[in-house]
Coordinates of C-alpha atoms in Angstrom, one line a residue:
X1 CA 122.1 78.9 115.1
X2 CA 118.5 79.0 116.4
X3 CA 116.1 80.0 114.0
X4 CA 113.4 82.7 114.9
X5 CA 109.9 82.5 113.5
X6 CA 108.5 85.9 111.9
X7 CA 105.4 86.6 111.5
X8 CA 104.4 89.5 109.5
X9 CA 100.9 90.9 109.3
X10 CA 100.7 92.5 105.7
X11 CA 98.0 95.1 105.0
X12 CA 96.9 95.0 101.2
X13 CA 95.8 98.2 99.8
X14 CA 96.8 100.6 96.5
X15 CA 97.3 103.5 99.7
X16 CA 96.7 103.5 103.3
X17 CA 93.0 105.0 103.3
X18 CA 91.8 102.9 99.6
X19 CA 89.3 100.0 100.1
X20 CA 90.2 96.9 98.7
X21 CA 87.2 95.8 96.2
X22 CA 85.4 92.1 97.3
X23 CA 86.7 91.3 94.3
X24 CA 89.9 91.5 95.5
X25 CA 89.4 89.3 98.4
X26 CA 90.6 86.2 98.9
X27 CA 86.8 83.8 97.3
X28 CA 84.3 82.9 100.2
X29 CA 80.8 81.8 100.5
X30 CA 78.8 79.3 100.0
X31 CA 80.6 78.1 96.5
X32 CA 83.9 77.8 98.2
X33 CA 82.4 75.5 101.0
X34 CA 83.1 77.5 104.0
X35 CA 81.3 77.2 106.9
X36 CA 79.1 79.6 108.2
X37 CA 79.2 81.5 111.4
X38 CA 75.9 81.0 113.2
X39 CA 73.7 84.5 113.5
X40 CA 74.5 85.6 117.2
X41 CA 75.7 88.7 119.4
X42 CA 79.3 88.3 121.1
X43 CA 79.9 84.3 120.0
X44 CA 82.4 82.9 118.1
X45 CA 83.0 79.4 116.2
X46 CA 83.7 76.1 117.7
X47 CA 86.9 75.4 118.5
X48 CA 88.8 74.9 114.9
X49 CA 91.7 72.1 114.9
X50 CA 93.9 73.4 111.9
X51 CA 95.9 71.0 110.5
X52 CA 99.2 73.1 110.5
X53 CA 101.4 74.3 113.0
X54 CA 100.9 78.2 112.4
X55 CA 103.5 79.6 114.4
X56 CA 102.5 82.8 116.0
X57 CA 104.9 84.8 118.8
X58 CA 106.7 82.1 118.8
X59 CA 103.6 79.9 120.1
X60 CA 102.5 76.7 118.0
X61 CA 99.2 77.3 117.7
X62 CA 97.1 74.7 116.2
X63 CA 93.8 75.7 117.2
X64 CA 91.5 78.6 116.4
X65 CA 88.8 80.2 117.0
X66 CA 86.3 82.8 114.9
X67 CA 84.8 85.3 116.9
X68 CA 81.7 87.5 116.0
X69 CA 83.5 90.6 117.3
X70 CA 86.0 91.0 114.3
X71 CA 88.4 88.7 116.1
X72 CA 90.9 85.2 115.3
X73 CA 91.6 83.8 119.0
X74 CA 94.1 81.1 119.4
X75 CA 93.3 80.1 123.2
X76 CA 90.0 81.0 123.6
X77 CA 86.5 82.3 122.1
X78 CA 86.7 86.1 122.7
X79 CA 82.8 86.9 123.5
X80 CA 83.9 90.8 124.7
X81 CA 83.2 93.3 122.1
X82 CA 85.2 96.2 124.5
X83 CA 89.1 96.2 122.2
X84 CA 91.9 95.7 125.1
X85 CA 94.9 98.4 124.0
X86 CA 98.2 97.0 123.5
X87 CA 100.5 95.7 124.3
X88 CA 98.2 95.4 127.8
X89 CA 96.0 92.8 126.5
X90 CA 96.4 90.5 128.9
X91 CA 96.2 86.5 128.1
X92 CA 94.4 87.1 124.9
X93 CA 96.3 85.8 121.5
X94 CA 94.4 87.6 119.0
X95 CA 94.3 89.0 115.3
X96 CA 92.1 91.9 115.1
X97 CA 91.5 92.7 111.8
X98 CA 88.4 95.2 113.4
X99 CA 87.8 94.3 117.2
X100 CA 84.1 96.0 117.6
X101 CA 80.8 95.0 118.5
X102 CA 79.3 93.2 116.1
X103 CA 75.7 91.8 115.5
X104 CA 74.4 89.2 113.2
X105 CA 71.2 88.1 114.9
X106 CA 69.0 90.2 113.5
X107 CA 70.4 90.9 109.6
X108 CA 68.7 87.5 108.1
X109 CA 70.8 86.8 104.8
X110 CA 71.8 90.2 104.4
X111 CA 75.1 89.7 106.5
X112 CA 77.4 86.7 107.4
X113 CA 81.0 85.0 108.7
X114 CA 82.3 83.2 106.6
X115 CA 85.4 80.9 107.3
X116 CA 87.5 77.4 105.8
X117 CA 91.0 76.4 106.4
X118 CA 92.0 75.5 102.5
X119 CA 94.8 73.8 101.3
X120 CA 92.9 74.5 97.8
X121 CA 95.2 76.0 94.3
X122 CA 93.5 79.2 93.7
X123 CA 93.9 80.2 97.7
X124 CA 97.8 78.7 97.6
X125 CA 98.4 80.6 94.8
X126 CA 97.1 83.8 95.8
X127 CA 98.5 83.9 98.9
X128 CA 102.0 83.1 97.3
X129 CA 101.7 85.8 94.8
X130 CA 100.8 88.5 97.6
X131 CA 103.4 87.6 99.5
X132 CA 106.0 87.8 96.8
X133 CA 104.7 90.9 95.4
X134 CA 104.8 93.0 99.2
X135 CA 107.5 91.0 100.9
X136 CA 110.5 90.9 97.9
X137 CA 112.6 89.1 100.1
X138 CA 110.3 86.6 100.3
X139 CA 110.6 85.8 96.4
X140 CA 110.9 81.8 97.2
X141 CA 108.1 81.5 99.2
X142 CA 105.7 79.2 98.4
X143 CA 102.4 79.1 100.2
X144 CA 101.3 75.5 102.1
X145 CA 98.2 76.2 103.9
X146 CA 95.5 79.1 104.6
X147 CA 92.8 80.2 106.8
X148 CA 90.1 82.8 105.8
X149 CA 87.5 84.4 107.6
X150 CA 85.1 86.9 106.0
X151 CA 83.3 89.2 108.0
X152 CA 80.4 90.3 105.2
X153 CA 78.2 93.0 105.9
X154 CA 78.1 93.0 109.4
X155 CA 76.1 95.9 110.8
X156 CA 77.2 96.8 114.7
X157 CA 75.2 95.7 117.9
X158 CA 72.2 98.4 118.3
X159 CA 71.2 99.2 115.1
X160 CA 68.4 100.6 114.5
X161 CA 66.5 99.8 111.2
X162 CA 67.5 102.8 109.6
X163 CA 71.1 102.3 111.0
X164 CA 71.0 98.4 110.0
X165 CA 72.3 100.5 106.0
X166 CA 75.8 100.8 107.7
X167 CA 77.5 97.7 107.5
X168 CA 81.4 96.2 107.7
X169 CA 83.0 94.4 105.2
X170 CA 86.7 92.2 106.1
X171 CA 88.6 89.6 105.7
X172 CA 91.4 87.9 107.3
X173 CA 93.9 85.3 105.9
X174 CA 96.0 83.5 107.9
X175 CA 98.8 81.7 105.5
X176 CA 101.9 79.6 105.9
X177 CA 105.2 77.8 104.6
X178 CA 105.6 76.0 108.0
X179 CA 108.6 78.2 108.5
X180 CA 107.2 81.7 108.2
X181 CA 103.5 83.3 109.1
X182 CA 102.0 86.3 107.7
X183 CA 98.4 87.7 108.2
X184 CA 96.4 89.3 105.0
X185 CA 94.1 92.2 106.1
X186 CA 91.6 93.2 103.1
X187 CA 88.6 95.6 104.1
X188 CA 86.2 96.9 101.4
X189 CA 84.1 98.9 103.2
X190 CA 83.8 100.2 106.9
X191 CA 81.2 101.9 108.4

């Protein structure tokens, strides 16, 4: 019997139109040790080698990349801030947790990207307990390995300084068993 990797993209919310408090989100920052996105307009990280197979349609992917833009690419950096509709997205393999165009240059400390692949307790066991708790028949799962990227405060491309006030705060987690994948959307506030 040939066994068919799922992955399932869980949205984690009290009701469909509730922000989820930062509190709430998976820790990031400094004190966790991620790394920092660099300030830009349209970039995205370096390519990150995760050390896990995350299996995603069926594709072992075991590279990453986090792009300014609200996006996780697998192939390639996504510089584009114009969403593709699906399913006619072309080449790109992507999570879009909020594909728009985003701009960091010019928001000092007052906005970031954060982003660590952790194999760390408190992530493990967070991601094991959200699983269990909005996938019941996932009650054995046990998490192995996560990816978070936080997208904190990050005002759009254009803003003017009175504008710079409306900001976008998400995160993404990307978590594993090695035999099933699932995708953690938390936003907090969207402007």
């Amino acid at each position: 019997m040939e066994m068919i990797p799922v992955v399932f993209l869980l949205f984690v919310s009290g009701t469909v139109f509730a922000n989820v408090p930062i509190s709430e989100f998976f820790p990031f920052g400094q004190d966790t040790k991620d790394t920092l996105l660099h300030s830009n307009d349209d970039g995205s990280s370096p390519v990150q080698n995760i050390s896990v197979v995350f299996e995603f349609f069926s594709e072992h992917r075991r590279q990453l990349f986090v792009n300014t833009n609200g996006l996780v690419s697998f192939k390639n950096s996504i510089r584009t801030y114009t969403p593709e509709p699906f399913p006619n997205i072309g080449a790109l393999v992507v999570l879009a947790p909020f594909w728009a165009d985003i701009d960091t240059s010019s928001c000092d400390s007052t906005c970031s990207i954060w982003y660590r692949e952790s194999r760390e307790l408190v992530d493990l066991s967070t991601a094991t307990t959200e699983i269990r708790k909005y996938f019941p028949v996932m009650k054995h799962f046990i998490a192995e390995w996560t990816f978070i990227v936080t997208w904190y405060k990050v005002p759009y491309f254009g803003a003017s300084s009175s504008e710079m006030e409306k900001r976008n705060t998400f995160q993404a987690v990307l978590i594993t068993d090695s035999k099933s994948a699932f995708v953690i959307y938390n936003y907090d506030k969207i402007e």
